[in-house]
Amino acid sequence: MSDIPELPWPVPDERFRHWASQFADMHGLVSDLVIPPGLSQTAESVMTTARELIRMSYYRYEFMMIGAATSIIAIETALTDRYGKGSLASHLKKARADGILTDEQYGLLDGAGRPIRNKYAHGDMTHAALTPPLAIGIVRTSLTVLTELHALPSTCGGVTESDQATFPPA
C-alpha cells in the first residue's frame, strides 16, 4: 500500500458563488453551448472540452479561462486550415474581410478571446480574468464560427478533411 495521500474531493470554488449555488446550476449556464452536428471529430472534441471546462469551473474558477482559450485554439486551427500559415490576428482580420466573421464576432474573438489565448498559451495568465458570461460568449461565438467555417469550401489548397480519410494519421 502506498504512503501517498489521496487528493481531496473537489469542493466548490468560493469565487463561483455569485454565478451558481450548486453544480447542477452549471448546466443552465452552458445549456446553449450545443455542439452542432457536422463538425469535424477534432473540432467536436475540442469544443466539448471547452464547454465542459466551463462547467467544471464551478470547482476551479480558472477552468473558465482555459475553456475560452481552448475554443479560440479551435478557431485558430480552423482558420489556419482555411488560410494557410499566418497569425491568429491576421486570420481573424481575413475572416472579417471575407464576411465569415461579423463585426461583433470579430470584436469578441480578437478583442477578448485572442488575448486570453495568447496569455494562456505563453503562461502569462495564471488566474481567472473573466466572468462566466464572457467565457460563455467566447465559446458560443467559437461554436458559431466553426459551424460556418465547416460549411465553407477550403481556400488554402491544403489537405481537406475529406482528404485526411485517405492519409494515415501523422
mmCIF file of N, CA, C and O in Angstrom, residues 36-73:
data_model
loop_
_atom_site.group_PDB
_atom_site.id
_atom_site.type_symbol
_atom_site.label_atom_id
_atom_site.label_comp_id
_atom_site.label_asym_id
_atom_site.label_seq_id
_atom_site.Cartn_x
_atom_site.Cartn_y
_atom_site.Cartn_z
ATOM 1 N N PRO A 36 -22.868 21.456 -32.594
ATOM 2 C CA PRO A 36 -23.709 21.159 -33.758
ATOM 3 C C PRO A 36 -23.232 19.918 -34.502
ATOM 4 O O PRO A 36 -22.028 19.631 -34.512
ATOM 5 N N PRO A 37 -24.152 19.218 -35.122
ATOM 6 C CA PRO A 37 -23.744 18.067 -35.926
ATOM 7 C C PRO A 37 -22.965 18.562 -37.147
ATOM 8 O O PRO A 37 -23.145 19.680 -37.609
ATOM 9 N N GLY A 38 -22.077 17.732 -37.638
ATOM 10 C CA GLY A 38 -21.352 18.060 -38.852
ATOM 11 C C GLY A 38 -19.973 18.646 -38.641
ATOM 12 O O GLY A 38 -19.232 18.801 -39.607
ATOM 13 N N LEU A 39 -19.621 18.987 -37.410
ATOM 14 C CA LEU A 39 -18.258 19.456 -37.165
ATOM 15 C C LEU A 39 -17.308 18.279 -37.317
ATOM 16 O O LEU A 39 -17.695 17.125 -37.138
ATOM 17 N N SER A 40 -16.061 18.585 -37.612
ATOM 18 C CA SER A 40 -15.074 17.513 -37.661
ATOM 19 C C SER A 40 -14.970 16.891 -36.269
ATOM 20 O O SER A 40 -15.303 17.530 -35.266
ATOM 21 N N GLN A 41 -14.483 15.679 -36.217
ATOM 22 C CA GLN A 41 -14.337 14.995 -34.934
ATOM 23 C C GLN A 41 -13.399 15.789 -34.025
ATOM 24 O O GLN A 41 -13.642 15.903 -32.823
ATOM 25 N N THR A 42 -12.355 16.365 -34.597
ATOM 26 C CA THR A 42 -11.410 17.150 -33.811
ATOM 27 C C THR A 42 -12.083 18.383 -33.225
ATOM 28 O O THR A 42 -11.963 18.659 -32.032
ATOM 29 N N ALA A 43 -12.789 19.146 -34.068
ATOM 30 C CA ALA A 43 -13.468 20.354 -33.592
ATOM 31 C C ALA A 43 -14.520 20.007 -32.546
ATOM 32 O O ALA A 43 -14.658 20.698 -31.539
ATOM 33 N N GLU A 44 -15.249 18.916 -32.765
ATOM 34 C CA GLU A 44 -16.258 18.488 -31.795
ATOM 35 C C GLU A 44 -15.615 18.175 -30.445
ATOM 36 O O GLU A 44 -16.099 18.595 -29.394
ATOM 37 N N SER A 45 -14.501 17.480 -30.468
ATOM 38 C CA SER A 45 -13.807 17.123 -29.235
ATOM 39 C C SER A 45 -13.303 18.364 -28.507
ATOM 40 O O SER A 45 -13.471 18.499 -27.286
ATOM 41 N N VAL A 46 -12.677 19.273 -29.244
ATOM 42 C CA VAL A 46 -12.140 20.484 -28.631
ATOM 43 C C VAL A 46 -13.253 21.332 -28.035
ATOM 44 O O VAL A 46 -13.148 21.838 -26.914
ATOM 45 N N MET A 47 -14.345 21.501 -28.755
ATOM 46 C CA MET A 47 -15.434 22.350 -28.267
ATOM 47 C C MET A 47 -16.176 21.698 -27.106
ATOM 48 O O MET A 47 -16.637 22.394 -26.203
ATOM 49 N N THR A 48 -16.291 20.386 -27.115
ATOM 50 C CA THR A 48 -16.880 19.697 -25.963
ATOM 51 C C THR A 48 -15.995 19.917 -24.738
ATOM 52 O O THR A 48 -16.496 20.184 -23.643
ATOM 53 N N THR A 49 -14.696 19.841 -24.930
ATOM 54 C CA THR A 49 -13.762 20.093 -23.828
ATOM 55 C C THR A 49 -13.910 21.516 -23.318
ATOM 56 O O THR A 49 -13.951 21.747 -22.104
ATOM 57 N N ALA A 50 -14.001 22.485 -24.225
ATOM 58 C CA ALA A 50 -14.163 23.896 -23.828
ATOM 59 C C ALA A 50 -15.427 24.072 -22.990
ATOM 60 O O ALA A 50 -15.407 24.723 -21.935
ATOM 61 N N ARG A 51 -16.528 23.485 -23.448
ATOM 62 C CA ARG A 51 -17.791 23.597 -22.702
ATOM 63 C C ARG A 51 -17.681 22.944 -21.329
ATOM 64 O O ARG A 51 -18.100 23.515 -20.319
ATOM 65 N N GLU A 52 -17.096 21.756 -21.279
ATOM 66 C CA GLU A 52 -17.001 21.044 -20.005
ATOM 67 C C GLU A 52 -16.056 21.744 -19.040
ATOM 68 O O GLU A 52 -16.262 21.704 -17.828
ATOM 69 N N LEU A 53 -15.036 22.398 -19.550
ATOM 70 C CA LEU A 53 -14.162 23.176 -18.672
ATOM 71 C C LEU A 53 -14.944 24.309 -18.012
ATOM 72 O O LEU A 53 -14.733 24.603 -16.829
ATOM 73 N N ILE A 54 -15.833 24.923 -18.757
ATOM 74 C CA ILE A 54 -16.656 25.976 -18.148
ATOM 75 C C ILE A 54 -17.557 25.375 -17.076
ATOM 76 O O ILE A 54 -17.689 25.927 -15.986
ATOM 77 N N ARG A 55 -18.156 24.224 -17.345
ATOM 78 C CA ARG A 55 -18.978 23.576 -16.302
ATOM 79 C C ARG A 55 -18.150 23.248 -15.072
ATOM 80 O O ARG A 55 -18.576 23.460 -13.947
ATOM 81 N N MET A 56 -16.960 22.748 -15.277
ATOM 82 C CA MET A 56 -16.104 22.354 -14.160
ATOM 83 C C MET A 56 -15.504 23.548 -13.430
ATOM 84 O O MET A 56 -14.942 23.396 -12.341
ATOM 85 N N SER A 57 -15.653 24.742 -13.997
ATOM 86 C CA SER A 57 -15.137 25.931 -13.319
ATOM 87 C C SER A 57 -15.883 26.183 -12.008
ATOM 88 O O SER A 57 -15.426 26.962 -11.181
ATOM 89 N N TYR A 58 -16.970 25.493 -11.808
ATOM 90 C CA TYR A 58 -17.656 25.538 -10.516
ATOM 91 C C TYR A 58 -16.696 25.103 -9.408
ATOM 92 O O TYR A 58 -16.766 25.595 -8.293
ATOM 93 N N TYR A 59 -15.795 24.192 -9.765
ATOM 94 C CA TYR A 59 -14.834 23.672 -8.795
ATOM 95 C C TYR A 59 -13.471 24.363 -8.870
ATOM 96 O O TYR A 59 -12.722 24.351 -7.911
ATOM 97 N N ARG A 60 -13.162 24.935 -10.012
ATOM 98 C CA ARG A 60 -11.885 25.651 -10.175
ATOM 99 C C ARG A 60 -12.137 26.797 -11.171
ATOM 100 O O ARG A 60 -12.231 26.577 -12.361
ATOM 101 N N TYR A 61 -12.259 27.995 -10.656
ATOM 102 C CA TYR A 61 -12.674 29.164 -11.434
ATOM 103 C C TYR A 61 -11.818 29.366 -12.688
ATOM 104 O O TYR A 61 -12.320 29.767 -13.737
ATOM 105 N N GLU A 62 -10.529 29.064 -12.615
ATOM 106 C CA GLU A 62 -9.627 29.258 -13.750
ATOM 107 C C GLU A 62 -9.994 28.399 -14.962
ATOM 108 O O GLU A 62 -9.595 28.708 -16.082
ATOM 109 N N PHE A 63 -10.760 27.332 -14.752
ATOM 110 C CA PHE A 63 -11.158 26.495 -15.883
ATOM 111 C C PHE A 63 -11.960 27.286 -16.908
ATOM 112 O O PHE A 63 -11.971 26.943 -18.084
ATOM 113 N N MET A 64 -12.634 28.363 -16.481
ATOM 114 C CA MET A 64 -13.372 29.202 -17.430
ATOM 115 C C MET A 64 -12.438 29.794 -18.464
ATOM 116 O O MET A 64 -12.710 29.783 -19.653
ATOM 117 N N MET A 65 -11.345 30.360 -17.992
ATOM 118 C CA MET A 65 -10.368 30.967 -18.881
ATOM 119 C C MET A 65 -9.775 29.907 -19.804
ATOM 120 O O MET A 65 -9.599 30.136 -21.001
ATOM 121 N N ILE A 66 -9.492 28.735 -19.269
ATOM 122 C CA ILE A 66 -8.921 27.669 -20.090
ATOM 123 C C ILE A 66 -9.937 27.203 -21.141
ATOM 124 O O ILE A 66 -9.582 26.935 -22.285
ATOM 125 N N GLY A 67 -11.217 27.126 -20.761
ATOM 126 C CA GLY A 67 -12.261 26.764 -21.723
ATOM 127 C C GLY A 67 -12.366 27.776 -22.855
ATOM 128 O O GLY A 67 -12.472 27.415 -24.031
ATOM 129 N N ALA A 68 -12.350 29.056 -22.517
ATOM 130 C CA ALA A 68 -12.410 30.103 -23.540
ATOM 131 C C ALA A 68 -11.178 30.030 -24.441
ATOM 132 O O ALA A 68 -11.289 30.094 -25.672
ATOM 133 N N ALA A 69 -9.996 29.879 -23.842
ATOM 134 C CA ALA A 69 -8.759 29.789 -24.626
ATOM 135 C C ALA A 69 -8.784 28.567 -25.543
ATOM 136 O O ALA A 69 -8.355 28.641 -26.701
ATOM 137 N N THR A 70 -9.302 27.462 -25.051
ATOM 138 C CA THR A 70 -9.394 26.238 -25.845
ATOM 139 C C THR A 70 -10.270 26.458 -27.069
ATOM 140 O O THR A 70 -9.935 26.017 -28.167
ATOM 141 N N SER A 71 -11.376 27.168 -26.902
ATOM 142 C CA SER A 71 -12.252 27.404 -28.050
ATOM 143 C C SER A 71 -11.582 28.315 -29.079
ATOM 144 O O SER A 71 -11.782 28.159 -30.275
ATOM 145 N N ILE A 72 -10.752 29.251 -28.625
ATOM 146 C CA ILE A 72 -10.018 30.123 -29.551
ATOM 147 C C ILE A 72 -8.966 29.316 -30.305
ATOM 148 O O ILE A 72 -8.722 29.549 -31.498
ATOM 149 N N ILE A 73 -8.356 28.350 -29.651
ATOM 150 C CA ILE A 73 -7.389 27.486 -30.328
ATOM 151 C C ILE A 73 -8.078 26.694 -31.440
ATOM 152 O O ILE A 73 -7.517 26.501 -32.519
#
